[in-house]
PDB file of C-alpha atoms in Angstrom:
ATOM      1  CA  MET A   1       3.800   7.236 -16.079  1.00 87.00           C
ATOM      2  CA  GLU A   2       5.969   4.506 -14.532  1.00 93.00           C
ATOM      3  CA  THR A   3       6.887   5.472 -10.993  1.00 96.00           C
ATOM      4  CA  ILE A   4       8.130   2.140  -9.578  1.00 97.00           C
ATOM      5  CA  VAL A   5      10.061  -0.251 -11.815  1.00 98.00           C
ATOM      6  CA  LEU A   6      11.504  -3.629 -10.802  1.00 98.00           C
ATOM      7  CA  LYS A   7      14.373  -4.904 -12.957  1.00 97.00           C
ATOM      8  CA  ASP A   8      15.551  -8.480 -12.412  1.00 97.00           C
ATOM      9  CA  LEU A   9      14.881  -7.907  -8.724  1.00 97.00           C
ATOM     10  CA  SER A  10      15.712 -10.528  -6.095  1.00 95.00           C
ATOM     11  CA  ILE A  11      14.212 -10.032  -2.640  1.00 95.00           C
ATOM     12  CA  GLY A  12      14.956 -11.672   0.661  1.00 93.00           C
ATOM     13  CA  TYR A  13      16.610 -11.042   3.985  1.00 87.00           C
ATOM     14  CA  ARG A  14      19.930 -11.447   5.694  1.00 82.00           C
ATOM     15  CA  ILE A  15      20.160 -14.302   8.217  1.00 84.00           C
ATOM     16  CA  ASN A  16      23.582 -13.120   9.400  1.00 83.00           C
ATOM     17  CA  LYS A  17      26.513 -11.141   8.014  1.00 79.00           C
ATOM     18  CA  LYS A  18      27.505 -13.934   5.630  1.00 82.00           C
ATOM     19  CA  THR A  19      24.187 -15.591   4.775  1.00 85.00           C
ATOM     20  CA  THR A  20      21.288 -14.222   2.718  1.00 86.00           C
ATOM     21  CA  LYS A  21      17.951 -15.962   2.198  1.00 90.00           C
ATOM     22  CA  THR A  22      16.417 -15.223  -1.219  1.00 92.00           C
ATOM     23  CA  VAL A  23      12.607 -15.389  -1.236  1.00 92.00           C
ATOM     24  CA  LEU A  24      11.897 -14.633  -4.916  1.00 93.00           C
ATOM     25  CA  SER A  25      14.138 -13.644  -7.800  1.00 93.00           C
ATOM     26  CA  MET A  26      14.032 -12.151 -11.306  1.00 94.00           C
ATOM     27  CA  LEU A  27      11.000  -9.972 -10.622  1.00 95.00           C
ATOM     28  CA  ASN A  28      10.221  -7.568 -13.471  1.00 96.00           C
ATOM     29  CA  ALA A  29       7.222  -5.240 -13.280  1.00 96.00           C
ATOM     30  CA  ALA A  30       6.144  -1.605 -13.195  1.00 97.00           C
ATOM     31  CA  ILE A  31       3.630   0.437 -11.206  1.00 97.00           C
ATOM     32  CA  PHE A  32       2.046   3.532 -12.720  1.00 96.00           C
ATOM     33  CA  SER A  33       0.845   6.825 -11.351  1.00 96.00           C
ATOM     34  CA  LYS A  34      -2.924   7.453 -11.107  1.00 96.00           C
ATOM     35  CA  GLN A  35      -3.443   3.768 -10.355  1.00 97.00           C
ATOM     36  CA  LEU A  36      -4.372   1.680  -7.330  1.00 98.00           C
ATOM     37  CA  THR A  37      -2.241  -1.473  -7.477  1.00 98.00           C
ATOM     38  CA  CYS A  38      -3.026  -4.360  -5.111  1.00 98.00           C
ATOM     39  CA  LEU A  39      -0.575  -7.088  -4.160  1.00 97.00           C
ATOM     40  CA  ILE A  40      -2.121 -10.478  -3.356  1.00 96.00           C
ATOM     41  CA  GLY A  41      -0.677 -13.882  -2.580  1.00 93.00           C
ATOM     42  CA  ALA A  42      -0.588 -16.649  -0.009  1.00 90.00           C
ATOM     43  CA  ASN A  43       0.931 -16.177   3.428  1.00 89.00           C
ATOM     44  CA  GLY A  44       4.691 -16.611   3.383  1.00 88.00           C
ATOM     45  CA  VAL A  45       5.104 -16.011  -0.342  1.00 91.00           C
ATOM     46  CA  GLY A  46       7.051 -12.775   0.180  1.00 92.00           C
ATOM     47  CA  LYS A  47       4.516  -9.935  -0.008  1.00 94.00           C
ATOM     48  CA  SER A  48       5.801  -8.166   3.100  1.00 92.00           C
ATOM     49  CA  THR A  49       9.391  -8.686   1.977  1.00 93.00           C
ATOM     50  CA  LEU A  50       8.600  -7.061  -1.370  1.00 96.00           C
ATOM     51  CA  LEU A  51       6.827  -4.116   0.278  1.00 95.00           C
ATOM     52  CA  ARG A  52       9.674  -3.601   2.728  1.00 94.00           C
ATOM     53  CA  THR A  53      12.240  -3.744  -0.080  1.00 96.00           C
ATOM     54  CA  ILE A  54      10.386  -1.220  -2.245  1.00 97.00           C
ATOM     55  CA  SER A  55       9.981   0.987   0.837  1.00 95.00           C
ATOM     56  CA  ALA A  56      13.772   0.767   1.453  1.00 94.00           C
ATOM     57  CA  PHE A  57      13.239  -0.800   4.883  1.00 93.00           C
ATOM     58  CA  GLN A  58      15.482  -3.677   3.817  1.00 92.00           C
ATOM     59  CA  PRO A  59      18.113  -3.894   1.078  1.00 93.00           C
ATOM     60  CA  VAL A  60      17.779  -5.229  -2.445  1.00 95.00           C
ATOM     61  CA  ILE A  61      19.451  -8.649  -2.780  1.00 94.00           C
ATOM     62  CA  SER A  62      20.188  -8.127  -6.469  1.00 95.00           C
ATOM     63  CA  GLY A  63      18.704  -6.291  -9.443  1.00 96.00           C
ATOM     64  CA  GLN A  64      17.191  -2.835  -9.320  1.00 97.00           C
ATOM     65  CA  ILE A  65      14.270  -0.815  -8.020  1.00 98.00           C
ATOM     66  CA  LEU A  66      13.760   2.508  -9.798  1.00 97.00           C
ATOM     67  CA  LEU A  67      11.658   5.216  -8.147  1.00 96.00           C
ATOM     68  CA  ASN A  68      10.757   7.951 -10.627  1.00 94.00           C
ATOM     69  CA  GLY A  69      13.734   6.776 -12.671  1.00 94.00           C
ATOM     70  CA  GLN A  70      16.235   6.837  -9.784  1.00 95.00           C
ATOM     71  CA  ASP A  71      17.902   3.732  -8.369  1.00 97.00           C
ATOM     72  CA  ILE A  72      16.626   3.268  -4.823  1.00 97.00           C
ATOM     73  CA  GLY A  73      20.142   2.471  -3.612  1.00 94.00           C
ATOM     74  CA  THR A  74      21.401   5.930  -4.563  1.00 96.00           C
ATOM     75  CA  LEU A  75      18.734   7.870  -2.648  1.00 96.00           C
ATOM     76  CA  SER A  76      19.300   9.441   0.755  1.00 95.00           C
ATOM     77  CA  ILE A  77      16.849   9.013   3.635  1.00 93.00           C
ATOM     78  CA  LYS A  78      15.588  12.556   3.061  1.00 92.00           C
ATOM     79  CA  GLN A  79      15.082  11.919  -0.660  1.00 95.00           C
ATOM     80  CA  LEU A  80      13.217   8.689   0.102  1.00 96.00           C
ATOM     81  CA  SER A  81      10.996  10.455   2.658  1.00 94.00           C
ATOM     82  CA  GLN A  82       9.946  12.892  -0.041  1.00 94.00           C
ATOM     83  CA  LEU A  83       9.246  10.112  -2.559  1.00 96.00           C
ATOM     84  CA  ILE A  84       7.534   7.386  -0.489  1.00 97.00           C
ATOM     85  CA  SER A  85       5.156   7.450   2.452  1.00 97.00           C
ATOM     86  CA  VAL A  86       4.343   4.160   4.180  1.00 96.00           C
ATOM     87  CA  VAL A  87       1.237   3.109   6.122  1.00 95.00           C
ATOM     88  CA  LEU A  88       1.811  -0.009   8.206  1.00 89.00           C
ATOM     89  CA  THR A  89      -0.756  -2.439   9.604  1.00 86.00           C
ATOM     90  CA  ASP A  90       0.159  -1.647  13.217  1.00 83.00           C
ATOM     91  CA  LYS A  91      -0.975   1.769  14.393  1.00 82.00           C
ATOM     92  CA  PRO A  92       1.015   3.912  16.849  1.00 82.00           C
ATOM     93  CA  ASP A  93       0.094   3.251  20.471  1.00 84.00           C
ATOM     94  CA  VAL A  94      -0.155   6.821  21.738  1.00 87.00           C
ATOM     95  CA  GLN A  95      -2.323   8.246  24.494  1.00 86.00           C
ATOM     96  CA  ASN A  96      -1.726  11.978  24.362  1.00 90.00           C
ATOM     97  CA  MET A  97      -1.774  12.969  20.699  1.00 95.00           C
ATOM     98  CA  THR A  98      -4.640  14.389  18.673  1.00 96.00           C
ATOM     99  CA  VAL A  99      -5.505  13.447  15.100  1.00 97.00           C
ATOM    100  CA  ASN A 100      -4.090  16.801  13.986  1.00 97.00           C
ATOM    101  CA  GLU A 101      -0.772  16.060  15.709  1.00 95.00           C
ATOM    102  CA  ILE A 102      -0.524  12.566  14.196  1.00 95.00           C
ATOM    103  CA  VAL A 103      -1.228  13.852  10.691  1.00 97.00           C
ATOM    104  CA  GLY A 104       1.222  16.703  11.309  1.00 95.00           C
ATOM    105  CA  LEU A 105       4.015  14.129  11.687  1.00 94.00           C
ATOM    106  CA  GLY A 106       3.730  13.657   7.938  1.00 95.00           C
ATOM    107  CA  ARG A 107       5.380  17.064   7.554  1.00 95.00           C
ATOM    108  CA  SER A 108       8.578  15.848   9.272  1.00 92.00           C
ATOM    109  CA  PRO A 109      10.654  15.682   6.046  1.00 92.00           C
ATOM    110  CA  TYR A 110      10.068  19.416   5.602  1.00 92.00           C
ATOM    111  CA  THR A 111       9.880  20.937   9.086  1.00 89.00           C
ATOM    112  CA  GLY A 112      13.407  20.406  10.346  1.00 74.00           C
ATOM    113  CA  PHE A 113      14.669  19.009  13.640  1.00 67.00           C
ATOM    114  CA  TRP A 114      11.999  20.485  15.940  1.00 72.00           C
ATOM    115  CA  GLY A 115       9.057  19.546  13.730  1.00 76.00           C
ATOM    116  CA  THR A 116       7.245  22.844  14.256  1.00 86.00           C
ATOM    117  CA  LEU A 117       4.359  23.308  11.825  1.00 91.00           C
ATOM    118  CA  LYS A 118       4.246  26.662  10.065  1.00 93.00           C
ATOM    119  CA  LYS A 119       1.067  28.087   8.578  1.00 95.00           C
ATOM    120  CA  HIS A 120       1.799  26.428   5.213  1.00 96.00           C
ATOM    121  CA  ASP A 121       2.312  23.046   6.883  1.00 96.00           C
ATOM    122  CA  GLN A 122      -0.946  23.320   8.843  1.00 96.00           C
ATOM    123  CA  GLU A 123      -2.803  24.161   5.638  1.00 97.00           C
ATOM    124  CA  ILE A 124      -1.436  20.957   4.089  1.00 97.00           C
ATOM    125  CA  VAL A 125      -2.490  18.974   7.174  1.00 97.00           C
ATOM    126  CA  ASP A 126      -5.997  20.464   7.043  1.00 98.00           C
ATOM    127  CA  ASN A 127      -6.257  19.654   3.350  1.00 97.00           C
ATOM    128  CA  ALA A 128      -5.243  16.041   4.032  1.00 97.00           C
ATOM    129  CA  LEU A 129      -7.874  15.755   6.784  1.00 97.00           C
ATOM    130  CA  GLN A 130     -10.524  17.103   4.422  1.00 97.00           C
ATOM    131  CA  MET A 131      -9.535  14.743   1.611  1.00 95.00           C
ATOM    132  CA  VAL A 132     -10.047  11.661   3.764  1.00 96.00           C
ATOM    133  CA  GLY A 133     -13.176  13.061   5.400  1.00 95.00           C
ATOM    134  CA  ILE A 134     -12.039  13.341   9.030  1.00 97.00           C
ATOM    135  CA  MET A 135     -11.766  17.107   9.560  1.00 97.00           C
ATOM    136  CA  SER A 136     -14.392  16.796  12.307  1.00 97.00           C
ATOM    137  CA  LEU A 137     -11.963  14.546  14.224  1.00 97.00           C
ATOM    138  CA  LYS A 138      -9.079  17.039  14.046  1.00 97.00           C
ATOM    139  CA  ARG A 139      -8.962  17.682  17.820  1.00 97.00           C
ATOM    140  CA  SER A 140      -9.956  14.158  18.863  1.00 97.00           C
ATOM    141  CA  PRO A 141      -7.479  11.954  20.766  1.00 96.00           C
ATOM    142  CA  PHE A 142      -6.045   9.368  18.415  1.00 96.00           C
ATOM    143  CA  HIS A 143      -6.365   6.509  20.904  1.00 94.00           C
ATOM    144  CA  ALA A 144     -10.146   7.044  21.169  1.00 95.00           C
ATOM    145  CA  LEU A 145     -10.812   6.529  17.449  1.00 95.00           C
ATOM    146  CA  SER A 146     -12.359   3.476  15.828  1.00 94.00           C
ATOM    147  CA  ASP A 147     -10.084   1.239  13.743  1.00 92.00           C
ATOM    148  CA  GLY A 148     -11.467   2.729  10.539  1.00 93.00           C
ATOM    149  CA  GLU A 149     -10.891   6.290  11.787  1.00 95.00           C
ATOM    150  CA  LYS A 150      -7.338   5.418  12.822  1.00 95.00           C
ATOM    151  CA  GLN A 151      -6.674   4.020   9.350  1.00 94.00           C
ATOM    152  CA  LYS A 152      -7.973   7.185   7.713  1.00 95.00           C
ATOM    153  CA  THR A 153      -5.789   9.238  10.047  1.00 96.00           C
ATOM    154  CA  MET A 154      -2.706   7.322   8.915  1.00 96.00           C
ATOM    155  CA  ILE A 155      -3.700   7.781   5.261  1.00 97.00           C
ATOM    156  CA  ALA A 156      -4.087  11.516   5.925  1.00 97.00           C
ATOM    157  CA  LYS A 157      -0.589  11.519   7.479  1.00 97.00           C
ATOM    158  CA  ALA A 158       0.756   9.919   4.285  1.00 97.00           C
ATOM    159  CA  LEU A 159      -0.995  12.573   2.195  1.00 97.00           C
ATOM    160  CA  ALA A 160       0.443  15.347   4.368  1.00 97.00           C
ATOM    161  CA  GLN A 161       3.886  13.964   3.568  1.00 97.00           C
ATOM    162  CA  GLU A 162       3.216  14.992  -0.056  1.00 97.00           C
ATOM    163  CA  THR A 163       4.948  12.020  -1.674  1.00 97.00           C
ATOM    164  CA  PRO A 164       4.078  10.803  -5.179  1.00 96.00           C
ATOM    165  CA  ILE A 165       4.119   7.192  -3.913  1.00 97.00           C
ATOM    166  CA  ILE A 166       2.101   5.741  -1.019  1.00 97.00           C
ATOM    167  CA  ILE A 167       2.675   2.142   0.092  1.00 97.00           C
ATOM    168  CA  LEU A 168       0.281   0.423   2.498  1.00 97.00           C
ATOM    169  CA  ASP A 169       0.629  -2.916   4.248  1.00 95.00           C
ATOM    170  CA  GLU A 170      -2.781  -4.556   4.769  1.00 94.00           C
ATOM    171  CA  PRO A 171      -4.720  -1.270   5.130  1.00 94.00           C
ATOM    172  CA  THR A 172      -8.063  -3.075   5.553  1.00 93.00           C
ATOM    173  CA  ALA A 173      -6.897  -5.523   8.229  1.00 91.00           C
ATOM    174  CA  PHE A 174      -9.101  -5.549  11.364  1.00 88.00           C
ATOM    175  CA  LEU A 175     -11.804  -3.396   9.734  1.00 92.00           C
ATOM    176  CA  ASP A 176     -15.456  -4.363   9.363  1.00 93.00           C
ATOM    177  CA  TYR A 177     -16.649  -4.866   5.789  1.00 93.00           C
ATOM    178  CA  PRO A 178     -18.223  -1.412   5.232  1.00 93.00           C
ATOM    179  CA  SER A 179     -15.007   0.196   6.513  1.00 93.00           C
ATOM    180  CA  LYS A 180     -12.918  -2.024   4.214  1.00 95.00           C
ATOM    181  CA  VAL A 181     -14.934  -0.846   1.197  1.00 95.00           C
ATOM    182  CA  ASP A 182     -14.734   2.772   2.363  1.00 95.00           C
ATOM    183  CA  VAL A 183     -10.935   2.677   2.720  1.00 95.00           C
ATOM    184  CA  MET A 184     -10.364   0.920  -0.618  1.00 96.00           C
ATOM    185  CA  GLN A 185     -12.628   3.341  -2.479  1.00 96.00           C
ATOM    186  CA  LEU A 186     -10.869   6.260  -0.774  1.00 96.00           C
ATOM    187  CA  LEU A 187      -7.464   4.987  -1.893  1.00 97.00           C
ATOM    188  CA  LYS A 188      -8.607   4.533  -5.480  1.00 97.00           C
ATOM    189  CA  ARG A 189     -10.103   8.018  -5.525  1.00 96.00           C
ATOM    190  CA  LEU A 190      -6.879   9.522  -4.167  1.00 96.00           C
ATOM    191  CA  ALA A 191      -4.813   7.690  -6.796  1.00 97.00           C
ATOM    192  CA  HIS A 192      -6.994   8.911  -9.646  1.00 97.00           C
ATOM    193  CA  ASP A 193      -7.735  12.447  -8.460  1.00 95.00           C
ATOM    194  CA  MET A 194      -4.330  13.338  -7.009  1.00 94.00           C
ATOM    195  CA  ASP A 195      -2.050  11.590  -9.511  1.00 94.00           C
ATOM    196  CA  LYS A 196      -0.686   9.323  -6.763  1.00 96.00           C
ATOM    197  CA  THR A 197       0.898   5.908  -7.122  1.00 97.00           C
ATOM    198  CA  ILE A 198      -0.791   3.766  -4.459  1.00 97.00           C
ATOM    199  CA  PHE A 199       0.501   0.240  -3.883  1.00 98.00           C
ATOM    200  CA  LEU A 200      -0.907  -1.989  -1.163  1.00 97.00           C
ATOM    201  CA  SER A 201      -0.912  -5.578   0.014  1.00 96.00           C
ATOM    202  CA  THR A 202      -4.187  -7.181   0.994  1.00 95.00           C
ATOM    203  CA  HIS A 203      -5.881 -10.467   1.849  1.00 92.00           C
ATOM    204  CA  ASP A 204      -9.268  -9.032   0.847  1.00 93.00           C
ATOM    205  CA  LEU A 205      -9.276 -10.755  -2.534  1.00 91.00           C
ATOM    206  CA  GLU A 206     -12.777  -9.858  -3.714  1.00 89.00           C
ATOM    207  CA  LEU A 207     -12.352  -6.178  -2.869  1.00 93.00           C
ATOM    208  CA  ALA A 208      -8.975  -6.063  -4.601  1.00 95.00           C
ATOM    209  CA  LEU A 209     -10.380  -7.686  -7.745  1.00 93.00           C
ATOM    210  CA  GLN A 210     -13.343  -5.316  -7.851  1.00 93.00           C
ATOM    211  CA  ILE A 211     -11.591  -2.037  -7.000  1.00 96.00           C
ATOM    212  CA  ALA A 212      -7.912  -2.227  -8.029  1.00 97.00           C
ATOM    213  CA  ASP A 213      -6.741  -0.900 -11.380  1.00 97.00           C
ATOM    214  CA  THR A 214      -3.920  -3.473 -11.439  1.00 97.00           C
ATOM    215  CA  ILE A 215      -3.314  -6.712  -9.555  1.00 97.00           C
ATOM    216  CA  TRP A 216       0.101  -8.109  -8.632  1.00 97.00           C
ATOM    217  CA  LEU A 217      -0.187 -11.818  -7.852  1.00 96.00           C
ATOM    218  CA  MET A 218       2.768 -13.471  -6.133  1.00 94.00           C
ATOM    219  CA  ASP A 219       3.255 -17.207  -5.911  1.00 89.00           C
ATOM    220  CA  LYS A 220       6.189 -19.581  -5.605  1.00 84.00           C
ATOM    221  CA  ALA A 221       5.576 -21.222  -8.983  1.00 82.00           C
ATOM    222  CA  ASN A 222       5.185 -18.161 -11.214  1.00 83.00           C
ATOM    223  CA  GLY A 223       6.951 -15.492  -9.184  1.00 89.00           C
ATOM    224  CA  LEU A 224       5.118 -12.258  -9.950  1.00 94.00           C
ATOM    225  CA  SER A 225       2.214 -11.955 -12.408  1.00 95.00           C
ATOM    226  CA  THR A 226       0.648  -8.562 -13.124  1.00 96.00           C
ATOM    227  CA  GLY A 227      -2.409  -7.296 -14.975  1.00 96.00           C
ATOM    228  CA  THR A 228      -6.035  -6.353 -14.550  1.00 95.00           C
ATOM    229  CA  ALA A 229      -8.334  -8.759 -12.731  1.00 93.00           C
ATOM    230  CA  GLU A 230      -9.810  -9.785 -16.085  1.00 93.00           C
ATOM    231  CA  GLU A 231      -6.388 -10.431 -17.614  1.00 94.00           C
ATOM    232  CA  LEU A 232      -5.251 -12.602 -14.720  1.00 93.00           C
ATOM    233  CA  TYR A 233      -8.591 -14.428 -14.780  1.00 89.00           C
ATOM    234  CA  GLU A 234      -8.280 -15.156 -18.504  1.00 91.00           C
ATOM    235  CA  GLN A 235      -4.803 -16.566 -17.904  1.00 91.00           C
ATOM    236  CA  GLY A 236      -6.265 -18.888 -15.251  1.00 88.00           C
ATOM    237  CA  LEU A 237      -4.032 -17.452 -12.536  1.00 89.00           C
ATOM    238  CA  ILE A 238      -6.812 -16.219 -10.238  1.00 87.00           C
ATOM    239  CA  ARG A 239      -8.651 -19.543 -10.422  1.00 83.00           C
ATOM    240  CA  LYS A 240      -5.427 -21.415  -9.681  1.00 83.00           C
ATOM    241  CA  PHE A 241      -4.773 -19.161  -6.692  1.00 83.00           C
ATOM    242  CA  VAL A 242      -8.309 -19.397  -5.254  1.00 76.00           C
ATOM    243  CA  ASN A 243      -9.666 -22.814  -6.183  1.00 66.00           C
ATOM    244  CA  LYS A 244      -9.698 -25.270  -3.292  1.00 61.00           C
ATOM    245  CA  ASP A 245     -11.578 -28.496  -2.670  1.00 53.00           C
ATOM    246  CA  ASP A 246     -14.793 -26.762  -1.575  1.00 59.00           C
ATOM    247  CA  ILE A 247     -14.288 -23.268  -3.043  1.00 55.00           C
ATOM    248  CA  TYR A 248     -14.144 -22.154  -6.647  1.00 57.00           C
ATOM    249  CA  PHE A 249     -13.768 -18.821  -8.425  1.00 58.00           C
ATOM    250  CA  HIS A 250     -15.731 -17.462 -11.348  1.00 62.00           C
ATOM    251  CA  LEU A 251     -16.158 -14.175 -13.183  1.00 59.00           C
ATOM    252  CA  PHE A 252     -19.734 -13.076 -13.879  1.00 52.00           C
ATOM    253  CA  ASN A 253     -20.883  -9.707 -15.257  1.00 46.00           C
ATOM    254  CA  ASN A 254     -17.574  -8.094 -14.208  1.00 49.00           C
ATOM    255  CA  THR A 255     -18.139  -9.226 -10.626  1.00 48.00           C
ATOM    256  CA  HIS A 256     -15.683 -11.569  -8.956  1.00 51.00           C
ATOM    257  CA  HIS A 257     -16.977 -14.259  -6.627  1.00 51.00           C
ATOM    258  CA  THR A 258     -15.539 -16.914  -4.373  1.00 50.00           C
ATOM    259  CA  THR A 259     -18.322 -19.389  -3.802  1.00 50.00           C
ATOM    260  CA  ASP A 260     -19.006 -22.701  -2.107  1.00 49.00           C
ATOM    261  CA  ALA A 261     -18.826 -25.421  -4.703  1.00 46.00           C
ATOM    262  CA  PRO A 262     -22.233 -26.808  -5.733  1.00 45.00           C
TER     263      PRO A 262
END
């Protein structure tokens, strides 16, 4: 099922009250539930701007974004908080909160002003901790965790928010390679098993090509191209994106490689 739809979307940012800078325009694409969709592209092409626009952190320049069939511009903050959860690259700098308390913040759209967790809310938090495999860290101080554990905590917080859509900005940044693989596999499993729409940006090209169900490739020349890794490869778009003077890309036995040129 389509959960995020872009219709003739233009994205950008406001320089001042009278001036708007458009980064990319006429973007048309859809993201589906039960899929892990990865956004790739060069620095400065507009990936963060697109993520922030879909997350309603900045306004649409023109066109439409539909979330579960509803125009994003018509949704209240509360409605958005029950549709989309967002995991940013930067983690909260807190010294006196446990993993359980951080994940419990995901219940904020449902707990009212004081944010007190009832029994039902704590059950949801515990379930989120179990799903990402960090129940043993429940009482641990957040600041003492490894980078990979912090990332899993923030994913658990997003799950506790119980939104159909989860958007992540560079979730594997600053992680060692085994942790990168672990987080990407976790996200794909959550998308498939929990009927979630998971959309993330990443610079980890090989992991994205191997694990993602769908790739969104942004570039200045073509705007936004979408498809499976194989489809984008057959169109020559991946090779065009990767190939440099001393690096080339090839597809071999369903494995994607970036390799030093012979």
